[in-house]
C-alpha cells in the first residue's frame, strides 16, 4: 500500500508537471496571437501611422466609474447644465414680448403688421360702448356686411374686417393660428420668390365675399378666421402628413394635417346647413379653406410663380 501510494504520487507529480508545461505553452501561444492581432489592427494598410487620434476626445473626461466625494456619479454634462440653469435666467416678460415682436418683424413684416393691427383694433373694440365715435367707425368700416359693402360701397371693409376682433378668445385663437401656419406658408412661398402679403389680402377678400354670397339675412362677420384657415388649408396640402396637436374641450388631439383640413371642411358645410350651431361664420371659414386649396393647386401648377414674375416686371417697369 505504501509503494502504491508513492507510485500514485509520482504519477500525480508527472501529470501536474505536464499540465503546467501545456498551460504555459498555451499562454505563450495566445500571447503571441494577441500580439500579432494587435499589430494587425494597429497597422493600417496604405502606410502612415498606426492610428489617428480623436481631437474631440479628452482622456480626463468623466466615465461611469468616476465618483465624487459623496460616492455619487456626476458627469461633466450634469454640472454644466446646472451651471447653465443658474447663470441664465429667462428675461422679464416685457423683454420677452419685445423680443418676440422684433423677431417676428424680421422674419415676416406681413405677420408682424397683421398681428399688431389686430391687437390695436381689439383694444378699440373694448371702448365701443363708452365712445360713440369709436363704435361708429368700427361698425361702419371694420365689419363685413351687406349694408357696408354692397349698399354703402365700403369695399375696404372686405379686408379691414379680417383684422377686427371684439373678444379675447377670438383674438387669441386667430393670432396663434396666424403665427403658426403663417410662418410655415411664408417659407414655402419664399422658396418660389412669392411674398406672403398677397396671400393674406386675397384670402381675406375671398372669405368675406363667400360670406356675403351665402348670407341670407342682415348678418355680419369679423375676424381673421378666413385667413388662418386658408393658411391651414394650403399648409396641410403641402405637408399632408404633418402631425398637428390641439386641445378640444380639454382633450389633447394629435392627427395629420390633411385629416384636420377634411374635418374642418365637413364642419363648415354642416354649419352652413344649420347642423352645427353657434355664433360662427361658417361660410367665411369655408371660403378660407376653399381659397387655400385653390391657391395650392395654382401654386403646384406654377401659375402663382408666373403671375408673381409678371407683376414684379410690370412694377419695376412703371417705377
Tab-separated table of C-alpha atoms in Angstrom, residues 14-303:
chain	number	residue	atom	x	y	z
A	14	UNK	CA	4.375	13.905	-13.541
A	15	UNK	CA	0.808	14.760	-14.612
A	16	UNK	CA	0.958	18.081	-12.775
A	17	UNK	CA	4.289	18.928	-14.446
A	18	UNK	CA	2.896	18.108	-17.875
A	19	UNK	CA	-0.236	20.163	-17.243
A	20	UNK	CA	1.854	23.136	-16.164
A	21	UNK	CA	4.009	22.897	-19.309
A	22	UNK	CA	0.900	22.694	-21.524
A	23	UNK	CA	-0.685	25.680	-19.760
A	24	UNK	CA	2.426	27.827	-20.112
A	25	UNK	CA	2.839	26.930	-23.753
A	26	UNK	CA	-0.842	27.769	-24.412
A	27	UNK	CA	-0.420	31.117	-22.715
A	28	UNK	CA	2.613	31.874	-24.882
A	29	UNK	CA	0.694	30.865	-27.998
A	30	UNK	CA	-2.273	33.096	-27.083
A	31	UNK	CA	0.038	35.958	-26.177
A	32	UNK	CA	1.824	35.705	-29.485
A	33	UNK	CA	-1.529	35.570	-31.304
A	34	UNK	CA	-2.791	38.600	-29.387
A	35	UNK	CA	0.384	40.484	-30.211
A	36	UNK	CA	0.048	39.665	-33.899
A	37	UNK	CA	-3.648	40.648	-33.794
A	38	UNK	CA	-2.805	43.931	-32.118
A	39	UNK	CA	-0.181	44.647	-34.746
A	40	UNK	CA	-2.688	43.720	-37.445
A	41	UNK	CA	-5.295	46.109	-36.039
A	42	UNK	CA	-2.897	48.969	-35.444
A	43	UNK	CA	-1.049	48.615	-38.741
A	44	UNK	CA	-3.406	50.211	-41.291
A	45	UNK	CA	-2.963	49.459	-44.953
A	46	UNK	CA	-1.587	52.207	-47.094
A	47	UNK	CA	1.164	53.255	-44.695
A	48	UNK	CA	1.074	56.128	-42.254
A	49	UNK	CA	0.652	55.978	-38.531
A	50	UNK	CA	-0.977	53.073	-36.823
A	51	UNK	CA	-3.919	55.117	-35.538
A	52	UNK	CA	-5.391	58.604	-35.745
A	53	UNK	CA	-6.264	60.378	-32.534
A	54	UNK	CA	-9.691	61.913	-31.990
A	55	UNK	CA	-9.328	65.633	-31.143
A	56	UNK	CA	-12.796	65.681	-29.565
A	57	UNK	CA	-11.831	63.024	-27.021
A	58	UNK	CA	-10.396	64.112	-23.720
A	59	UNK	CA	-8.731	61.493	-21.566
A	60	UNK	CA	-9.617	63.457	-18.449
A	61	UNK	CA	-13.371	63.342	-19.065
A	62	UNK	CA	-15.658	61.619	-16.609
A	63	UNK	CA	-16.536	57.974	-17.059
A	64	UNK	CA	-19.069	55.697	-15.494
A	65	UNK	CA	-16.516	54.801	-12.830
A	66	UNK	CA	-15.808	58.392	-11.727
A	67	UNK	CA	-17.440	59.204	-8.419
A	68	UNK	CA	-17.442	62.349	-6.369
A	69	UNK	CA	-16.527	62.606	-2.702
A	70	UNK	CA	-20.026	61.516	-1.670
A	71	UNK	CA	-19.882	58.422	-3.839
A	72	UNK	CA	-22.335	59.774	-6.429
A	73	UNK	CA	-21.546	59.804	-10.138
A	74	UNK	CA	-21.682	63.297	-11.627
A	75	UNK	CA	-20.593	63.686	-15.221
A	76	UNK	CA	-19.347	66.928	-16.719
A	77	UNK	CA	-22.608	67.411	-18.616
A	78	UNK	CA	-24.637	67.449	-15.417
A	79	UNK	CA	-22.516	70.143	-13.810
A	80	UNK	CA	-22.556	72.211	-16.983
A	81	UNK	CA	-26.373	72.023	-17.127
A	82	UNK	CA	-26.628	73.054	-13.503
A	83	UNK	CA	-24.290	75.954	-14.098
A	84	UNK	CA	-26.247	76.977	-17.195
A	85	UNK	CA	-29.580	76.935	-15.357
A	86	UNK	CA	-28.159	79.019	-12.530
A	87	UNK	CA	-26.429	81.644	-14.662
A	88	UNK	CA	-29.045	82.010	-17.448
A	89	UNK	CA	-32.419	83.184	-16.201
A	90	UNK	CA	-35.336	83.950	-18.531
A	91	UNK	CA	-35.736	87.629	-19.429
A	92	UNK	CA	-38.536	89.750	-17.936
A	93	UNK	CA	-41.944	89.312	-19.513
A	94	UNK	CA	-41.832	92.747	-21.137
A	95	UNK	CA	-38.441	91.992	-22.675
A	96	UNK	CA	-39.672	88.604	-23.886
A	97	UNK	CA	-42.683	90.227	-25.598
A	98	UNK	CA	-40.467	92.851	-27.178
A	99	UNK	CA	-38.035	90.187	-28.418
A	100	UNK	CA	-40.935	88.232	-29.895
A	101	UNK	CA	-42.239	91.154	-31.935
A	102	UNK	CA	-38.742	92.148	-33.055
A	103	UNK	CA	-38.035	88.627	-34.294
A	104	UNK	CA	-41.486	88.454	-35.898
A	105	UNK	CA	-40.887	91.694	-37.807
A	106	UNK	CA	-37.515	90.459	-39.000
A	107	UNK	CA	-38.983	87.142	-40.094
A	108	UNK	CA	-42.096	88.468	-41.855
A	109	UNK	CA	-43.445	92.035	-41.925
A	110	UNK	CA	-46.808	90.618	-43.036
A	111	UNK	CA	-47.154	88.551	-39.872
A	112	UNK	CA	-45.889	91.432	-37.746
A	113	UNK	CA	-48.264	94.084	-39.080
A	114	UNK	CA	-51.196	91.679	-39.201
A	115	UNK	CA	-50.683	90.837	-35.533
A	116	UNK	CA	-50.143	94.409	-34.322
A	117	UNK	CA	-53.096	95.786	-36.307
A	118	UNK	CA	-55.356	93.072	-34.896
A	119	UNK	CA	-54.213	93.913	-31.359
A	120	UNK	CA	-54.811	97.620	-31.943
A	121	UNK	CA	-58.349	97.131	-33.266
A	122	UNK	CA	-59.124	94.735	-30.417
A	123	UNK	CA	-58.293	97.498	-27.942
A	124	UNK	CA	-60.560	99.901	-29.855
A	125	UNK	CA	-63.444	97.427	-29.723
A	126	UNK	CA	-63.269	97.485	-25.927
A	127	UNK	CA	-64.219	101.204	-25.980
A	128	UNK	CA	-67.122	100.950	-28.431
A	129	UNK	CA	-69.695	101.180	-25.649
A	130	UNK	CA	-68.083	104.202	-23.977
A	131	UNK	CA	-67.057	106.092	-27.104
A	132	UNK	CA	-69.740	106.662	-29.726
A	133	UNK	CA	-67.218	107.880	-32.286
A	134	UNK	CA	-65.028	104.786	-31.944
A	135	UNK	CA	-68.029	102.469	-32.089
A	136	UNK	CA	-69.400	104.150	-35.205
A	137	UNK	CA	-66.067	103.938	-37.020
A	138	UNK	CA	-65.631	100.279	-36.149
A	139	UNK	CA	-69.150	99.273	-37.183
A	140	UNK	CA	-69.003	101.182	-40.472
A	141	UNK	CA	-65.502	100.309	-41.676
A	142	UNK	CA	-64.323	97.186	-39.817
A	143	UNK	CA	-67.363	94.930	-40.162
A	144	UNK	CA	-68.190	92.863	-43.238
A	145	UNK	CA	-71.909	93.051	-44.001
A	146	UNK	CA	-74.196	93.553	-46.950
A	147	UNK	CA	-75.054	97.004	-45.647
A	148	UNK	CA	-71.444	98.198	-45.509
A	149	UNK	CA	-70.062	96.519	-48.618
A	150	UNK	CA	-72.970	96.338	-51.051
A	151	UNK	CA	-75.188	99.239	-50.030
A	152	UNK	CA	-72.617	101.742	-48.773
A	153	UNK	CA	-69.877	100.581	-51.181
A	154	UNK	CA	-67.309	100.327	-48.399
A	155	UNK	CA	-65.179	97.773	-50.192
A	156	UNK	CA	-62.275	98.263	-47.800
A	157	UNK	CA	-64.395	96.500	-45.170
A	158	UNK	CA	-63.716	93.234	-47.029
A	159	UNK	CA	-60.104	93.416	-45.801
A	160	UNK	CA	-60.302	95.502	-42.636
A	161	UNK	CA	-62.965	93.261	-41.103
A	162	UNK	CA	-60.469	90.388	-41.112
A	163	UNK	CA	-58.227	92.226	-38.620
A	164	UNK	CA	-61.116	93.147	-36.341
A	165	UNK	CA	-61.735	91.151	-33.125
A	166	UNK	CA	-64.079	92.010	-30.292
A	167	UNK	CA	-63.446	89.084	-27.909
A	168	UNK	CA	-60.169	87.972	-26.366
A	169	UNK	CA	-60.749	84.293	-27.100
A	170	UNK	CA	-61.390	85.005	-30.780
A	171	UNK	CA	-58.246	87.120	-30.961
A	172	UNK	CA	-56.032	84.602	-29.149
A	173	UNK	CA	-57.058	81.639	-31.318
A	174	UNK	CA	-56.635	83.550	-34.569
A	175	UNK	CA	-53.303	85.084	-33.577
A	176	UNK	CA	-51.900	81.688	-32.624
A	177	UNK	CA	-53.033	80.093	-35.888
A	178	UNK	CA	-51.935	83.124	-37.913
A	179	UNK	CA	-48.423	82.966	-36.482
A	180	UNK	CA	-48.105	79.169	-36.589
A	181	UNK	CA	-49.318	78.478	-40.112
A	182	UNK	CA	-48.172	81.841	-41.426
A	183	UNK	CA	-44.542	81.015	-40.658
A	184	UNK	CA	-44.734	77.706	-42.497
A	185	UNK	CA	-46.558	79.133	-45.530
A	186	UNK	CA	-44.169	82.085	-45.675
A	187	UNK	CA	-41.182	79.765	-46.001
A	188	UNK	CA	-42.928	77.665	-48.647
A	189	UNK	CA	-43.816	80.699	-50.756
A	190	UNK	CA	-40.383	82.270	-50.280
A	191	UNK	CA	-38.796	79.223	-51.928
A	192	UNK	CA	-40.569	80.283	-55.133
A	193	UNK	CA	-39.905	84.005	-54.654
A	194	UNK	CA	-43.528	84.746	-53.699
A	195	UNK	CA	-44.412	87.151	-50.893
A	196	UNK	CA	-46.898	86.318	-48.139
A	197	UNK	CA	-48.959	89.530	-48.107
A	198	UNK	CA	-50.819	88.865	-51.422
A	199	UNK	CA	-51.965	85.540	-49.993
A	200	UNK	CA	-53.259	87.166	-46.795
A	201	UNK	CA	-55.079	90.020	-48.545
A	202	UNK	CA	-56.604	87.749	-51.192
A	203	UNK	CA	-57.734	85.229	-48.581
A	204	UNK	CA	-59.458	87.927	-46.527
A	205	UNK	CA	-61.303	89.220	-49.610
A	206	UNK	CA	-62.274	85.729	-50.755
A	207	UNK	CA	-63.576	84.770	-47.314
A	208	UNK	CA	-65.596	87.972	-46.982
A	209	UNK	CA	-67.128	87.562	-50.437
A	210	UNK	CA	-68.068	83.974	-49.621
A	211	UNK	CA	-69.839	85.193	-46.502
A	212	UNK	CA	-71.764	87.852	-48.444
A	213	UNK	CA	-72.748	85.326	-51.110
A	214	UNK	CA	-74.155	82.837	-48.576
A	215	UNK	CA	-75.592	85.284	-46.074
A	216	UNK	CA	-79.385	85.270	-46.371
A	217	UNK	CA	-80.162	87.968	-43.823
A	218	UNK	CA	-78.548	91.021	-42.310
A	219	UNK	CA	-75.627	89.211	-40.701
A	220	UNK	CA	-72.083	90.450	-40.292
A	221	UNK	CA	-68.694	88.922	-39.610
A	222	UNK	CA	-65.326	89.988	-38.250
A	223	UNK	CA	-62.097	88.167	-37.524
A	224	UNK	CA	-59.079	86.582	-39.160
A	225	UNK	CA	-60.540	83.075	-39.251
A	226	UNK	CA	-60.884	83.054	-43.029
A	227	UNK	CA	-57.214	83.928	-43.471
A	228	UNK	CA	-55.958	81.489	-40.839
A	229	UNK	CA	-57.985	78.628	-42.309
A	230	UNK	CA	-56.669	79.491	-45.768
A	231	UNK	CA	-53.139	79.258	-44.380
A	232	UNK	CA	-54.008	75.964	-42.693
A	233	UNK	CA	-55.524	74.534	-45.880
A	234	UNK	CA	-52.524	75.462	-48.020
A	235	UNK	CA	-50.025	74.159	-45.457
A	236	UNK	CA	-51.926	70.906	-44.926
A	237	UNK	CA	-51.965	70.229	-48.659
A	238	UNK	CA	-48.253	70.972	-48.977
A	239	UNK	CA	-47.419	68.843	-45.924
A	240	UNK	CA	-50.379	66.434	-45.541
A	241	UNK	CA	-48.571	64.132	-43.099
A	242	UNK	CA	-47.532	66.883	-40.684
A	243	UNK	CA	-48.694	66.000	-37.182
A	244	UNK	CA	-50.790	68.736	-35.579
A	245	UNK	CA	-51.547	68.876	-31.862
A	246	UNK	CA	-54.532	70.674	-30.380
A	247	UNK	CA	-56.817	70.644	-27.369
A	248	UNK	CA	-60.572	70.328	-27.937
A	249	UNK	CA	-62.717	70.574	-24.794
A	250	UNK	CA	-59.635	69.870	-22.646
A	251	UNK	CA	-58.903	66.704	-24.650
A	252	UNK	CA	-55.474	66.602	-26.410
A	253	UNK	CA	-55.748	65.506	-30.030
A	254	UNK	CA	-52.962	64.693	-32.494
A	255	UNK	CA	-53.687	63.959	-36.134
A	256	UNK	CA	-52.234	64.560	-39.607
A	257	UNK	CA	-52.799	67.998	-41.109
A	258	UNK	CA	-54.739	66.650	-44.081
A	259	UNK	CA	-57.282	64.959	-41.798
A	260	UNK	CA	-57.768	68.220	-39.934
A	261	UNK	CA	-58.352	70.006	-43.231
A	262	UNK	CA	-61.034	67.498	-44.246
A	263	UNK	CA	-62.651	67.706	-40.815
A	264	UNK	CA	-62.846	71.497	-40.921
A	265	UNK	CA	-64.397	71.364	-44.392
A	266	UNK	CA	-67.049	68.986	-43.093
A	267	UNK	CA	-67.768	71.124	-40.030
A	268	UNK	CA	-68.059	74.277	-42.150
A	269	UNK	CA	-70.510	72.626	-44.553
A	270	UNK	CA	-72.536	71.267	-41.646
A	271	UNK	CA	-72.604	74.739	-40.074
A	272	UNK	CA	-73.869	76.326	-43.292
A	273	UNK	CA	-76.617	73.696	-43.449
A	274	UNK	CA	-77.614	74.520	-39.882
A	275	UNK	CA	-76.462	71.215	-38.396
A	276	UNK	CA	-73.863	72.933	-36.204
A	277	UNK	CA	-74.965	75.857	-34.083
A	278	UNK	CA	-73.052	78.696	-32.520
A	279	UNK	CA	-72.299	82.285	-33.386
A	280	UNK	CA	-69.776	81.301	-36.058
A	281	UNK	CA	-69.462	82.497	-39.654
A	282	UNK	CA	-69.125	79.033	-41.188
A	283	UNK	CA	-69.358	80.448	-44.697
A	284	UNK	CA	-66.265	82.583	-44.078
A	285	UNK	CA	-64.422	79.521	-42.791
A	286	UNK	CA	-65.423	77.530	-45.856
A	287	UNK	CA	-64.313	80.384	-48.098
A	288	UNK	CA	-60.889	80.461	-46.422
A	289	UNK	CA	-60.464	76.693	-46.767
A	290	UNK	CA	-61.521	76.830	-50.415
A	291	UNK	CA	-59.110	79.672	-51.143
A	292	UNK	CA	-56.210	77.772	-49.566
A	293	UNK	CA	-56.989	74.690	-51.652
A	294	UNK	CA	-57.319	76.705	-54.883
A	295	UNK	CA	-54.129	78.608	-54.167
A	296	UNK	CA	-52.294	75.333	-53.566
A	297	UNK	CA	-53.456	73.975	-56.920
A	298	UNK	CA	-52.313	77.131	-58.712
A	299	UNK	CA	-49.043	77.083	-56.796
A	300	UNK	CA	-48.398	73.442	-57.709
A	301	UNK	CA	-49.021	74.122	-61.389
A	302	UNK	CA	-46.656	77.099	-61.410
A	303	UNK	CA	-49.336	79.737	-62.043
